[in-house]
CSV table of C-alpha atoms and ligand atoms in Angstrom, one decimal:
chain,number,residue,atom,x,y,z
E,887,LEU,CA,-4.1,-1.2,-16.4
E,888,PRO,CA,-1.4,1.3,-15.4
E,889,LEU,CA,1.8,-0.6,-14.6
E,890,GLN,CA,5.3,0.3,-13.4
E,891,GLY,CA,8.0,-1.5,-15.2
E,892,ALA,CA,5.5,-3.2,-17.5
E,893,GLY,CA,7.9,-3.0,-20.5
E,894,PHE,CA,9.0,-6.5,-19.5
E,895,LEU,CA,5.5,-8.0,-19.7
E,896,SER,CA,5.9,-10.9,-22.1
E,897,PRO,CA,2.7,-11.7,-24.0
E,898,ARG,CA,3.4,-15.5,-23.5
E,899,SER,CA,3.9,-15.3,-19.8
E,900,SER,CA,1.5,-17.2,-17.7
E,901,VAL,CA,1.9,-14.7,-14.9
E,902,ASN,CA,0.3,-11.2,-15.1
E,903,LEU,CA,-1.3,-8.6,-12.9
E,904,ASP,CA,-4.8,-8.9,-14.2
E,905,GLY,CA,-7.4,-10.1,-11.7
E,906,ILE,CA,-5.0,-10.4,-8.8
E,907,MET,CA,-6.6,-9.0,-5.6
E,908,ALA,CA,-5.6,-8.8,-2.0
E,909,GLY,CA,-4.8,-12.1,-0.4
E,910,PRO,CA,-7.5,-14.1,1.4
E,911,ALA,CA,-9.4,-12.6,4.3
E,912,SER,CA,-7.1,-10.1,5.9
E,913,GLU,CA,-6.5,-10.2,9.6
E,914,THR,CA,-7.6,-6.6,9.8
E,915,GLU,CA,-11.1,-7.8,9.1
E,916,THR,CA,-11.2,-10.1,12.1
E,917,PRO,CA,-13.2,-8.4,14.8
E,918,ALA,CA,-11.3,-8.4,18.1
E,919,ARG,CA,-11.1,-5.9,20.8
E,920,TRP,CA,-9.6,-5.2,24.2
E,921,ARG,CA,-11.0,-3.5,27.2
E,922,VAL,CA,-8.1,-2.3,29.3
E,923,SER,CA,-9.0,-1.0,32.8
E,924,PRO,CA,-6.9,1.5,34.7
E,925,VAL,CA,-4.2,0.0,37.0
E,926,ASP,CA,-1.4,1.7,38.9
E,927,ALA,CA,1.4,-0.8,38.8
E,928,VAL,CA,3.3,-3.1,36.5
E,929,GLU,CA,5.6,-5.6,38.1
E,930,GLY,CA,7.5,-8.8,37.2
E,931,GLU,CA,10.0,-10.4,35.0
E,932,VAL,CA,9.1,-11.1,31.4
E,933,THR,CA,10.6,-12.3,28.2
E,934,VAL,CA,8.9,-10.8,25.2
E,935,PRO,CA,8.9,-12.9,22.0
E,936,GLY,CA,11.8,-13.1,19.5
E,937,ASP,CA,12.8,-10.3,17.1
E,938,LYS,CA,10.7,-10.1,14.0
E,939,SER,CA,13.3,-8.5,11.7
E,940,ILE,CA,15.9,-11.1,12.7
E,941,SER,CA,13.5,-14.1,12.4
E,942,HIS,CA,12.5,-13.1,8.8
E,943,ARG,CA,16.1,-12.8,7.8
E,944,ALA,CA,17.2,-16.1,9.3
E,945,LEU,CA,14.6,-17.9,7.3
E,946,LEU,CA,15.4,-16.1,4.0
E,947,LEU,CA,19.2,-16.6,4.3
E,948,GLY,CA,18.8,-20.1,5.7
E,949,ALA,CA,16.7,-21.0,2.6
E,950,ILE,CA,19.5,-20.1,0.1
E,951,ALA,CA,22.4,-21.3,2.3
E,952,GLU,CA,24.0,-24.7,2.0
E,953,GLY,CA,23.3,-27.1,4.9
E,954,LEU,CA,21.4,-26.7,8.1
E,955,THR,CA,20.4,-23.4,9.7
E,956,GLU,CA,19.1,-23.7,13.2
E,957,ILE,CA,17.1,-20.8,14.5
E,958,GLU,CA,16.6,-20.5,18.2
E,959,GLY,CA,14.2,-17.9,19.7
E,960,PHE,CA,12.3,-17.7,16.4
E,961,LEU,CA,9.3,-15.4,16.5
E,962,GLU,CA,6.3,-17.6,15.6
E,963,SER,CA,4.1,-14.6,14.7
E,964,GLU,CA,1.8,-14.3,11.7
E,965,ASP,CA,4.3,-12.1,9.8
E,966,CYS,CA,7.2,-14.5,10.2
E,967,LEU,CA,5.0,-17.5,9.4
E,968,ARG,CA,4.1,-15.8,6.1
E,969,THR,CA,7.8,-15.8,5.2
E,970,LEU,CA,8.1,-19.4,6.3
E,971,GLU,CA,5.1,-20.5,4.2
E,972,ALA,CA,6.3,-18.5,1.2
E,973,LEU,CA,9.6,-20.3,1.3
E,974,ARG,CA,8.0,-23.7,1.8
E,975,SER,CA,5.8,-23.1,-1.2
E,976,MET,CA,9.1,-22.6,-3.2
E,977,GLY,CA,10.3,-26.0,-2.0
E,978,VAL,CA,12.4,-25.1,1.0
E,979,ARG,CA,12.4,-27.7,3.7
E,980,ILE,CA,11.7,-26.1,7.0
E,981,GLN,CA,10.8,-27.9,10.3
E,982,GLN,CA,9.3,-26.2,13.3
E,983,GLU,CA,10.5,-28.0,16.4
E,984,GLY,CA,8.9,-26.8,19.6
E,985,GLU,CA,7.7,-23.3,20.1
E,986,GLN,CA,10.6,-21.2,19.0
E,987,SER,CA,13.0,-23.6,17.3
E,988,VAL,CA,13.2,-23.8,13.5
E,989,ARG,CA,15.4,-25.8,11.2
E,990,VAL,CA,15.9,-24.8,7.7
E,991,ARG,CA,17.6,-27.2,5.3
E,992,GLY,CA,19.0,-24.9,2.7
E,993,GLY,CA,19.8,-26.2,-0.8
E,994,GLY,CA,22.0,-23.4,-2.0
E,995,LEU,CA,21.5,-20.2,-4.0
E,996,PHE,CA,19.5,-21.7,-6.9
E,997,SER,CA,17.5,-24.3,-5.0
E,998,LEU,CA,14.2,-22.5,-4.8
E,999,GLN,CA,11.4,-23.7,-7.1
E,1000,ALA,CA,8.6,-21.7,-8.9
E,1001,PRO,CA,5.6,-21.3,-6.6
E,1002,SER,CA,2.4,-22.7,-8.0
E,1003,ALA,CA,0.3,-19.7,-6.6
E,1004,PRO,CA,0.9,-16.1,-5.7
E,1005,LEU,CA,2.9,-15.7,-2.5
E,1006,ASP,CA,0.6,-14.2,0.1
E,1007,LEU,CA,2.6,-12.2,2.6
E,1008,GLY,CA,-0.3,-11.1,4.8
E,1009,ASN,CA,0.5,-7.9,6.7
E,1010,SER,CA,4.2,-8.1,6.3
E,1011,GLY,CA,6.1,-5.4,4.4
E,1012,THR,CA,9.4,-6.9,5.4
E,1013,ALA,CA,8.5,-10.3,4.0
E,1014,MET,CA,7.4,-8.7,0.7
E,1015,ARG,CA,10.3,-6.3,0.2
E,1016,LEU,CA,13.1,-8.7,1.2
E,1017,LEU,CA,11.6,-11.4,-1.0
E,1018,ILE,CA,11.5,-9.1,-4.0
E,1019,GLY,CA,15.2,-8.7,-3.6
E,1020,LEU,CA,15.8,-12.4,-3.2
E,1021,LEU,CA,13.6,-13.4,-6.1
E,1022,SER,CA,15.1,-10.8,-8.5
E,1023,TRP,CA,17.8,-13.2,-9.6
E,1024,GLN,CA,15.8,-16.5,-9.4
E,1025,LYS,CA,15.0,-18.2,-12.7
E,1026,PHE,CA,11.2,-18.3,-12.3
E,1027,ASP,CA,8.4,-15.8,-12.2
E,1028,ALA,CA,6.6,-15.1,-8.9
E,1029,THR,CA,3.7,-12.9,-7.9
E,1030,LEU,CA,3.5,-11.3,-4.4
E,1031,VAL,CA,0.3,-10.2,-2.7
E,1032,GLY,CA,-0.8,-9.4,0.8
E,1033,ASP,CA,-3.7,-8.2,3.0
E,1034,ALA,CA,-5.6,-5.0,2.5
E,1035,SER,CA,-3.0,-2.9,4.3
E,1036,LEU,CA,0.0,-4.4,2.5
E,1037,MET,CA,-1.7,-4.0,-0.9
E,1038,LYS,CA,-1.6,-0.3,-0.3
E,1039,ARG,CA,2.1,0.0,0.7
E,1040,PRO,CA,4.8,1.4,-1.6
E,1041,MET,CA,6.9,-1.1,-3.4
E,1042,GLU,CA,8.6,1.1,-6.0
E,1043,ARG,CA,11.2,2.0,-3.3
E,1044,VAL,CA,12.6,-1.5,-3.9
E,1045,ALA,CA,11.4,-2.2,-7.5
E,1046,LEU,CA,13.0,1.0,-8.9
E,1047,PRO,CA,16.6,0.4,-7.8
E,1048,LEU,CA,16.3,-3.3,-8.6
E,1049,ARG,CA,15.2,-2.4,-12.1
E,1050,MET,CA,18.3,-0.2,-12.3
E,1051,MET,CA,20.3,-3.4,-11.6
E,1052,GLY,CA,18.5,-5.1,-14.5
E,1053,ALA,CA,15.8,-6.9,-12.6
E,1054,ARG,CA,12.3,-7.4,-14.2
E,1055,ILE,CA,9.8,-6.3,-11.7
E,1056,GLU,CA,6.2,-5.0,-12.1
E,1057,THR,CA,4.0,-3.3,-9.6
E,1058,ARG,CA,0.5,-2.0,-10.0
E,1059,GLU,CA,0.8,1.8,-9.7
E,1060,GLY,CA,3.6,1.3,-7.3
E,1061,THR,CA,1.8,-1.1,-4.9
E,1062,PRO,CA,1.3,-4.9,-4.9
E,1063,PRO,CA,0.6,-7.2,-6.6
E,1064,VAL,CA,4.3,-7.3,-7.5
E,1065,ILE,CA,5.5,-9.7,-10.2
E,1066,VAL,CA,9.2,-10.6,-10.2
E,1067,ARG,CA,10.3,-12.2,-13.4
E,1068,GLY,CA,12.8,-15.0,-13.7
E,1069,TRP,CA,16.1,-13.4,-14.7
E,1070,ASP,CA,19.7,-14.0,-13.5
E,1071,ARG,CA,21.7,-11.3,-15.1
E,1072,LEU,CA,21.8,-8.5,-12.6
E,1073,ARG,CA,24.6,-6.0,-12.4
E,1074,GLY,CA,25.7,-4.2,-9.2
E,1075,ILE,CA,25.2,-0.5,-9.0
E,1076,PRO,CA,26.0,2.3,-6.6
E,1077,TYR,CA,22.6,3.3,-5.2
E,1078,LYS,CA,21.9,6.4,-3.0
E,1079,SER,CA,18.7,5.6,-1.2
E,1080,PRO,CA,16.4,8.6,-0.6
E,1081,MET,CA,15.3,7.2,2.7
E,1082,ALA,CA,16.9,5.3,5.6
E,1083,SER,CA,15.1,2.0,5.1
E,1084,ALA,CA,16.4,-1.4,6.1
E,1085,GLN,CA,14.0,-3.0,3.8
E,1086,VAL,CA,15.3,-1.2,0.8
E,1087,LYS,CA,18.9,-1.8,1.9
E,1088,SER,CA,18.2,-5.4,2.5
E,1089,ALA,CA,16.4,-6.0,-0.8
E,1090,LEU,CA,19.4,-4.6,-2.6
E,1091,LEU,CA,22.0,-6.6,-0.6
E,1092,LEU,CA,20.1,-9.8,-1.3
E,1093,ALA,CA,20.0,-8.9,-5.0
E,1094,GLY,CA,23.7,-8.1,-4.8
E,1095,LEU,CA,24.5,-11.6,-3.8
E,1096,ARG,CA,24.1,-12.6,-7.5
E,1097,ALA,CA,24.7,-9.3,-9.3
E,1098,SER,CA,27.9,-8.8,-11.3
E,1099,GLY,CA,30.4,-6.4,-9.8
E,1100,GLU,CA,29.7,-4.5,-6.6
E,1101,THR,CA,26.3,-3.5,-5.2
E,1102,ARG,CA,26.7,-0.4,-3.1
E,1103,ILE,CA,24.0,1.2,-1.0
E,1104,THR,CA,24.3,4.6,0.7
E,1105,GLU,CA,21.6,5.7,3.1
E,1106,PRO,CA,21.0,9.2,4.5
E,1107,SER,CA,21.5,7.7,8.0
E,1108,THR,CA,22.0,4.1,9.1
E,1109,SER,CA,18.9,2.0,9.3
E,1110,ARG,CA,18.8,-1.3,11.2
E,1111,ASP,CA,21.7,-3.5,10.2
E,1112,HIS,CA,20.5,-7.0,11.0
E,1113,THR,CA,20.9,-8.1,7.3
E,1114,GLU,CA,24.5,-7.1,7.3
E,1115,ARG,CA,25.3,-8.8,10.6
E,1116,MET,CA,23.5,-12.0,9.5
E,1117,LEU,CA,25.1,-12.1,6.1
E,1118,LYS,CA,28.5,-12.1,7.8
E,1119,ALA,CA,27.3,-15.0,10.0
E,1120,PHE,CA,26.5,-16.9,6.8
E,1121,GLY,CA,30.0,-16.2,5.5
E,1122,VAL,CA,29.3,-13.3,3.1
E,1123,PRO,CA,32.0,-10.6,3.2
E,1124,LEU,CA,30.7,-7.0,3.2
E,1125,ARG,CA,32.4,-3.6,2.9
E,1126,HIS,CA,31.3,-0.7,5.2
E,1127,ASP,CA,32.2,2.9,4.7
E,1128,GLY,CA,30.2,5.3,6.8
E,1129,THR,CA,26.5,4.9,5.8
E,1130,THR,CA,27.6,2.9,2.7
E,1131,ILE,CA,27.5,-0.9,2.6
E,1132,ALA,CA,28.7,-3.0,-0.4
E,1133,VAL,CA,28.5,-6.6,-1.4
E,1134,LYS,CA,30.0,-8.6,-4.2
E,1135,PRO,CA,28.5,-11.8,-5.7
E,1136,VAL,CA,29.1,-15.0,-3.8
E,1137,GLN,CA,29.1,-18.7,-4.7
E,1138,ARG,CA,27.5,-19.9,-1.5
E,1139,LEU,CA,26.2,-19.0,2.0
E,1140,ARG,CA,27.0,-21.5,4.8
E,1141,GLY,CA,24.2,-22.6,7.0
E,1142,THR,CA,24.7,-21.6,10.6
E,1143,ARG,CA,23.0,-21.2,14.0
E,1144,ILE,CA,21.1,-18.0,14.7
E,1145,ASP,CA,20.0,-17.0,18.3
E,1146,VAL,CA,17.2,-14.6,18.0
E,1147,PRO,CA,17.0,-12.1,20.9
E,1148,ALA,CA,13.8,-10.8,22.3
E,1149,ASP,CA,12.4,-8.0,20.1
E,1150,PHE,CA,13.3,-4.5,21.3
E,1151,SER,CA,10.3,-3.2,19.5
E,1152,SER,CA,8.0,-5.5,21.6
E,1153,ALA,CA,9.9,-4.6,24.8
E,1154,ALA,CA,9.3,-0.9,23.9
E,1155,PHE,CA,5.7,-1.0,25.0
E,1156,PHE,CA,6.7,-2.2,28.4
E,1157,LEU,CA,9.6,0.3,28.7
E,1158,VAL,CA,6.9,3.0,28.2
E,1159,GLY,CA,4.4,1.2,30.5
E,1160,GLY,CA,7.0,0.7,33.3
E,1161,SER,CA,8.0,4.3,33.0
E,1162,ILE,CA,4.5,5.9,33.2
E,1163,ALA,CA,3.2,3.4,35.9
E,1164,ARG,CA,2.8,4.8,39.4
E,1165,SER,CA,4.6,1.8,41.0
E,1166,GLY,CA,6.3,-1.5,40.3
E,1167,THR,CA,9.5,-2.7,38.8
E,1168,LEU,CA,9.6,-4.6,35.5
E,1169,ARG,CA,12.5,-6.7,34.2
E,1170,LEU,CA,12.6,-7.5,30.5
E,1171,ARG,CA,14.9,-10.3,29.8
E,1172,ASN,CA,17.4,-10.9,27.0
E,1173,VAL,CA,16.3,-7.9,24.9
E,1174,GLY,CA,18.1,-7.3,21.5
E,1175,MET,CA,20.3,-4.2,22.0
E,1176,ASN,CA,21.4,-3.6,18.5
E,1177,PRO,CA,22.2,0.2,18.5
E,1178,THR,CA,20.4,0.7,15.2
E,1179,ARG,CA,17.2,-0.3,17.1
E,1180,THR,CA,17.5,1.2,20.5
E,1181,GLY,CA,16.6,4.8,19.7
E,1182,LEU,CA,13.6,4.7,22.1
E,1183,LEU,CA,15.9,3.9,25.0
E,1184,GLU,CA,17.9,7.1,24.3
E,1185,ILE,CA,14.7,9.1,23.9
E,1186,LEU,CA,13.1,7.8,27.1
E,1187,SER,CA,16.4,8.3,29.1
E,1188,ALA,CA,16.6,11.9,27.9
E,1189,MET,CA,13.0,12.3,29.1
E,1190,GLY,CA,14.1,11.2,32.6
E,1191,ALA,CA,13.1,7.6,32.5
E,1192,ASP,CA,14.6,5.1,35.0
E,1193,ILE,CA,15.8,2.2,32.8
E,1194,ALA,CA,18.8,0.2,33.8
E,1195,VAL,CA,20.7,-1.9,31.2
E,1196,GLU,CA,22.0,-5.0,32.9
E,1197,GLY,CA,24.3,-7.8,31.7
E,1198,LEU,CA,24.9,-6.4,28.3
E,1199,SER,CA,26.5,-9.2,26.3
E,1200,THR,CA,28.2,-8.5,23.0
E,1201,HIS,CA,28.9,-12.1,22.1
E,1202,GLY,CA,27.4,-13.2,18.8
E,1203,PRO,CA,26.2,-10.9,16.0
E,1204,GLU,CA,23.4,-9.3,18.0
E,1205,PRO,CA,24.0,-7.7,21.5
E,1206,VAL,CA,21.5,-8.5,24.3
E,1207,ALA,CA,20.8,-7.2,27.8
E,1208,ASP,CA,18.1,-7.3,30.5
E,1209,LEU,CA,16.3,-4.0,30.9
E,1210,VAL,CA,14.9,-3.0,34.3
E,1211,VAL,CA,12.4,-0.2,34.3
E,1212,ARG,CA,10.9,1.8,37.1
E,1213,PRO,CA,8.3,4.6,37.2
E,1214,ALA,CA,9.7,8.1,36.6
E,1215,SER,CA,8.5,11.7,36.0
E,1216,LEU,CA,9.0,12.2,32.3
E,1217,ARG,CA,9.9,15.5,30.7
E,1218,GLY,CA,8.8,16.5,27.2
E,1219,ILE,CA,11.5,16.2,24.5
E,1220,GLU,CA,12.3,17.4,21.0
E,1221,VAL,CA,13.3,14.1,19.4
E,1222,PRO,CA,16.7,14.4,17.8
E,1223,LEU,CA,16.5,13.8,14.1
E,1224,GLU,CA,19.3,11.3,14.0
E,1225,LEU,CA,17.3,9.1,16.4
E,1226,VAL,CA,14.3,8.8,14.1
E,1227,PRO,CA,15.4,5.9,12.0
E,1228,ARG,CA,16.7,4.1,15.1
E,1229,ALA,CA,13.3,4.4,16.8
E,1230,ILE,CA,11.0,4.2,13.7
E,1231,ASP,CA,8.7,1.4,15.0
E,1232,GLU,CA,8.5,2.9,18.5
E,1233,PHE,CA,6.7,6.2,17.8
E,1234,PRO,CA,3.2,4.9,18.7
E,1235,ALA,CA,4.6,4.0,22.1
E,1236,PHE,CA,6.6,7.2,22.3
E,1237,PHE,CA,3.4,9.3,21.7
E,1238,ILE,CA,1.9,7.7,24.8
E,1239,ALA,CA,5.0,8.5,26.9
E,1240,ALA,CA,5.0,12.1,25.5
E,1241,ALA,CA,1.3,12.5,26.6
E,1242,CYS,CA,2.4,11.6,30.1
E,1243,ALA,CA,5.4,13.9,30.2
E,1244,GLU,CA,5.6,17.4,31.7
E,1245,GLY,CA,6.0,19.9,28.9
E,1246,PRO,CA,5.5,19.6,25.2
E,1247,SER,CA,7.2,17.0,23.0
E,1248,ILE,CA,7.8,17.2,19.3
E,1249,LEU,CA,8.6,14.7,16.7
E,1250,ARG,CA,9.7,15.7,13.1
E,1251,GLY,CA,11.4,14.0,10.2
E,1252,ALA,CA,9.2,10.9,10.6
E,1253,GLU,CA,7.1,11.0,7.4
E,1254,GLU,CA,7.9,7.3,7.0
E,1255,LEU,CA,5.2,6.7,9.7
E,1256,ARG,CA,2.6,7.6,7.1
E,1257,VAL,CA,3.4,4.4,5.0
E,1258,LYS,CA,3.7,1.8,7.8
E,1259,GLU,CA,1.0,-0.8,8.4
E,1260,THR,CA,-1.3,2.2,8.8
E,1261,ASP,CA,-0.6,6.0,8.6
E,1262,ARG,CA,0.6,5.9,12.1
E,1263,ILE,CA,0.5,9.7,12.5
E,1264,ALA,CA,-3.2,9.8,11.5
E,1265,VAL,CA,-4.3,6.7,13.4
E,1266,MET,CA,-2.5,7.7,16.6
E,1267,SER,CA,-3.9,11.2,16.4
E,1268,ARG,CA,-7.5,9.9,16.2
E,1269,GLY,CA,-6.9,7.7,19.2
E,1270,LEU,CA,-5.2,10.5,21.2
E,1271,THR,CA,-8.2,12.7,20.4
E,1272,ALA,CA,-10.6,10.1,21.6
E,1273,LEU,CA,-8.7,9.9,24.9
E,1274,GLY,CA,-8.6,13.7,25.4
E,1275,VAL,CA,-4.9,14.3,24.7
E,1276,ARG,CA,-4.1,17.7,23.2
E,1277,HIS,CA,-1.8,17.5,20.3
E,1278,ARG,CA,-1.2,18.8,16.8
E,1279,VAL,CA,-0.5,16.7,13.7
E,1280,LEU,CA,2.5,17.7,11.5
E,1281,PRO,CA,3.1,16.4,8.0
E,1282,ASP,CA,6.2,14.5,9.3
E,1283,GLY,CA,5.4,14.0,13.0
E,1284,MET,CA,3.4,15.3,15.9
E,1285,LEU,CA,3.4,17.9,18.6
E,1286,ILE,CA,2.1,16.7,22.0
E,1287,GLU,CA,1.2,19.1,24.7
E,1288,GLY,CA,2.1,17.0,27.7
E,1289,ARG,CA,0.3,16.4,31.0
E,1290,LYS,CA,-1.4,18.9,33.2
E,1291,ALA,CA,-0.2,18.8,36.8
E,1292,GLY,CA,-2.0,16.2,38.9
E,1293,GLY,CA,-4.9,14.2,37.3
E,1294,PRO,CA,-5.0,11.4,34.9
E,1295,VAL,CA,-3.6,11.9,31.4
E,1296,PHE,CA,-6.1,9.9,29.4
E,1297,SER,CA,-9.9,10.1,29.8
E,1298,GLY,CA,-10.8,6.6,28.8
E,1299,GLY,CA,-12.8,5.9,25.7
E,1300,THR,CA,-12.7,3.9,22.5
E,1301,VAL,CA,-9.8,3.9,20.1
E,1302,ASP,CA,-9.6,2.1,16.7
E,1303,SER,CA,-6.1,0.7,16.0
E,1304,GLY,CA,-7.0,0.5,12.3
E,1305,GLY,CA,-5.6,-3.1,12.4
E,1306,ASP,CA,-2.1,-1.8,13.3
E,1307,HIS,CA,-0.5,-4.0,15.9
E,1308,ARG,CA,1.8,-1.3,17.3
E,1309,VAL,CA,-1.0,1.2,17.7
E,1310,ALA,CA,-3.1,-1.3,19.6
E,1311,MET,CA,-0.3,-2.2,22.0
E,1312,ALA,CA,0.6,1.5,22.6
E,1313,PHE,CA,-2.9,2.3,23.6
E,1314,ALA,CA,-3.0,-0.6,26.0
E,1315,MET,CA,-0.2,1.1,27.9
E,1316,ALA,CA,-2.3,4.3,28.3
E,1317,SER,CA,-4.5,2.4,30.8
E,1318,LEU,CA,-1.7,3.1,33.4
E,1319,GLN,CA,-2.6,6.8,33.3
E,1320,SER,CA,-6.3,6.7,32.5
E,1321,SER,CA,-9.3,7.7,34.5
E,1322,ALA,CA,-11.6,5.0,32.9
E,1323,PRO,CA,-11.3,1.9,30.8
E,1324,ILE,CA,-9.9,2.1,27.3
E,1325,GLU,CA,-11.4,0.0,24.5
E,1326,VAL,CA,-9.0,-0.8,21.7
E,1327,LEU,CA,-10.7,-2.0,18.5
E,1328,ASN,CA,-9.2,-4.1,15.7
E,1329,THR,CA,-6.6,-5.9,17.8
E,1330,ALA,CA,-6.3,-9.2,15.8
E,1331,ASN,CA,-3.1,-8.1,14.0
E,1332,VAL,CA,-1.2,-7.9,17.3
E,1333,ALA,CA,-0.4,-11.5,16.4
E,1334,THR,CA,1.7,-10.3,13.5
E,1335,SER,CA,4.5,-9.3,15.8
E,1336,PHE,CA,3.6,-10.2,19.4
E,1337,PRO,CA,1.6,-13.4,19.9
E,1338,GLY,CA,0.6,-13.7,23.5
E,1339,PHE,CA,0.7,-10.0,24.2
E,1340,ALA,CA,-2.5,-9.9,26.2
E,1341,GLU,CA,-1.5,-12.8,28.4
E,1342,LEU,CA,2.0,-11.4,29.0
E,1343,ALA,CA,0.5,-7.9,29.8
E,1344,ARG,CA,-1.9,-9.5,32.3
E,1345,SER,CA,1.0,-11.4,33.9
E,1346,CYS,CA,2.6,-8.1,34.9
E,1347,GLY,CA,-0.5,-6.4,36.2
E,1348,PHE,CA,-2.6,-5.1,33.3
E,1349,GLU,CA,-6.3,-5.7,33.5
E,1350,LEU,CA,-6.9,-6.5,29.8
E,1351,GLU,CA,-10.0,-8.4,28.7
E,1352,GLU,CA,-10.2,-9.7,25.2
E,1353,SER,CA,-13.4,-10.2,23.2
U,2027,LIG,C1,12.1,-3.5,9.0
U,2027,LIG,C2,12.5,-2.2,8.6
U,2027,LIG,C3,11.7,-1.0,8.9
U,2027,LIG,C4,10.7,-1.3,10.1
U,2027,LIG,C5,10.0,-2.6,9.9
U,2027,LIG,C6,10.9,-3.7,9.8
U,2027,LIG,C7,13.0,-4.6,8.7
U,2027,LIG,O1,11.0,-0.6,7.8
U,2027,LIG,O2,9.8,-0.2,10.1
U,2027,LIG,O3,9.0,-2.8,10.9
U,2027,LIG,O4,12.9,-5.7,9.2
U,2027,LIG,O5,13.8,-4.4,7.8
U,2027,LIG,P1,11.6,0.4,6.7
U,2027,LIG,O6,12.7,-0.3,6.0
U,2027,LIG,O7,10.5,0.7,5.7
U,2027,LIG,O8,12.1,1.6,7.4
């Protein structure tokens, strides 16, 4: 069996990679589909669910903090519940109180216990990569697996630098299953990450909490900084210098209260929908406005979108605002390279906006899209082709021709999301400029990030039937 980092395999260890397969029945295998019929207007006031990135982090830091961490606005999605269950299986006491309220009773840095079975992280790359960092200095072995999609995603991007810090981590040819061996003698390193990735940065920051000396991560450009903001809220000092962030070992984290804003990445679909609709005004309440996340807002504004930011509040670690979106004539855009990491999850929705814009749009420098829940360039391209949108695939992005004057942009037809939540939701938006219904296949995984999407979409005017 070809292994990365297998030099550490101990012959006496009870944990090894042989025979470990994908976790139980993956959500991508659940047949579920939507039929979204053309409508002209979206209208109303909605609150999309809590931020996924922040919800994961609040659980992880709460678990190793001392005392109570109260999380309000928690995203009860399949991805975040995977993190929650993984922590519970390591002995962390977590109570779910009401829909979006979670209490974590942290027992300190070394309170986690060895799990009795592999940790199944479902579809969630964030859960897996951040947990690898957190487990890299625990005293027990743990094995991490996921669904069919996650089992194909690259893990060496975190395993490699963590090994440089002394961690004992094995992957199978770079992908899960991942074994993290018990070991508590990490050393801080300066690490220059080849990609702007918050998951890589966060895994190293979590490892750095117990590594000797300073752990220093430099990114090519700044990725989302929720981990940094939240570590500070838990009392961990950090040092920033441009795109470098550094942490020193700590004795404790202090439990705290975390207010999770609505997820900008979930709001993004409605920013596009509200912009390409023919009429209606949509208000999205209490949306997270962390500038490392709001690249799509800048892109859409440069395309001529009519989106007002109201009541921006910068109290607390994460800024929030209401976003009010109205229909507008969009113009094609060449996406500025520096915006790519700040809009990385929003490109499926962006491609739909670009198809509705006048003039061509081009996205480059987004090769990371190829290793998301699906290869989002390939899967979006197949869907755009099925709906009659002229475009060209690039190795690191896409060129989209833009609308012809008059008529509908999308022909109607059937698109397969490939089990990718964001692809499915992006194509639902296309119904606002379609001449016939759009069938979206493989929609079950929308619950990984946006439970209740179909209902919420219907509440603001979409004609979306589930089957
Ligand atoms: C995330 C980071 C991003 C993003 C993902 C969530 C996070 O991934 O695409 O949806 O919560 O840290 P990368 O770190 O791979 O860019």
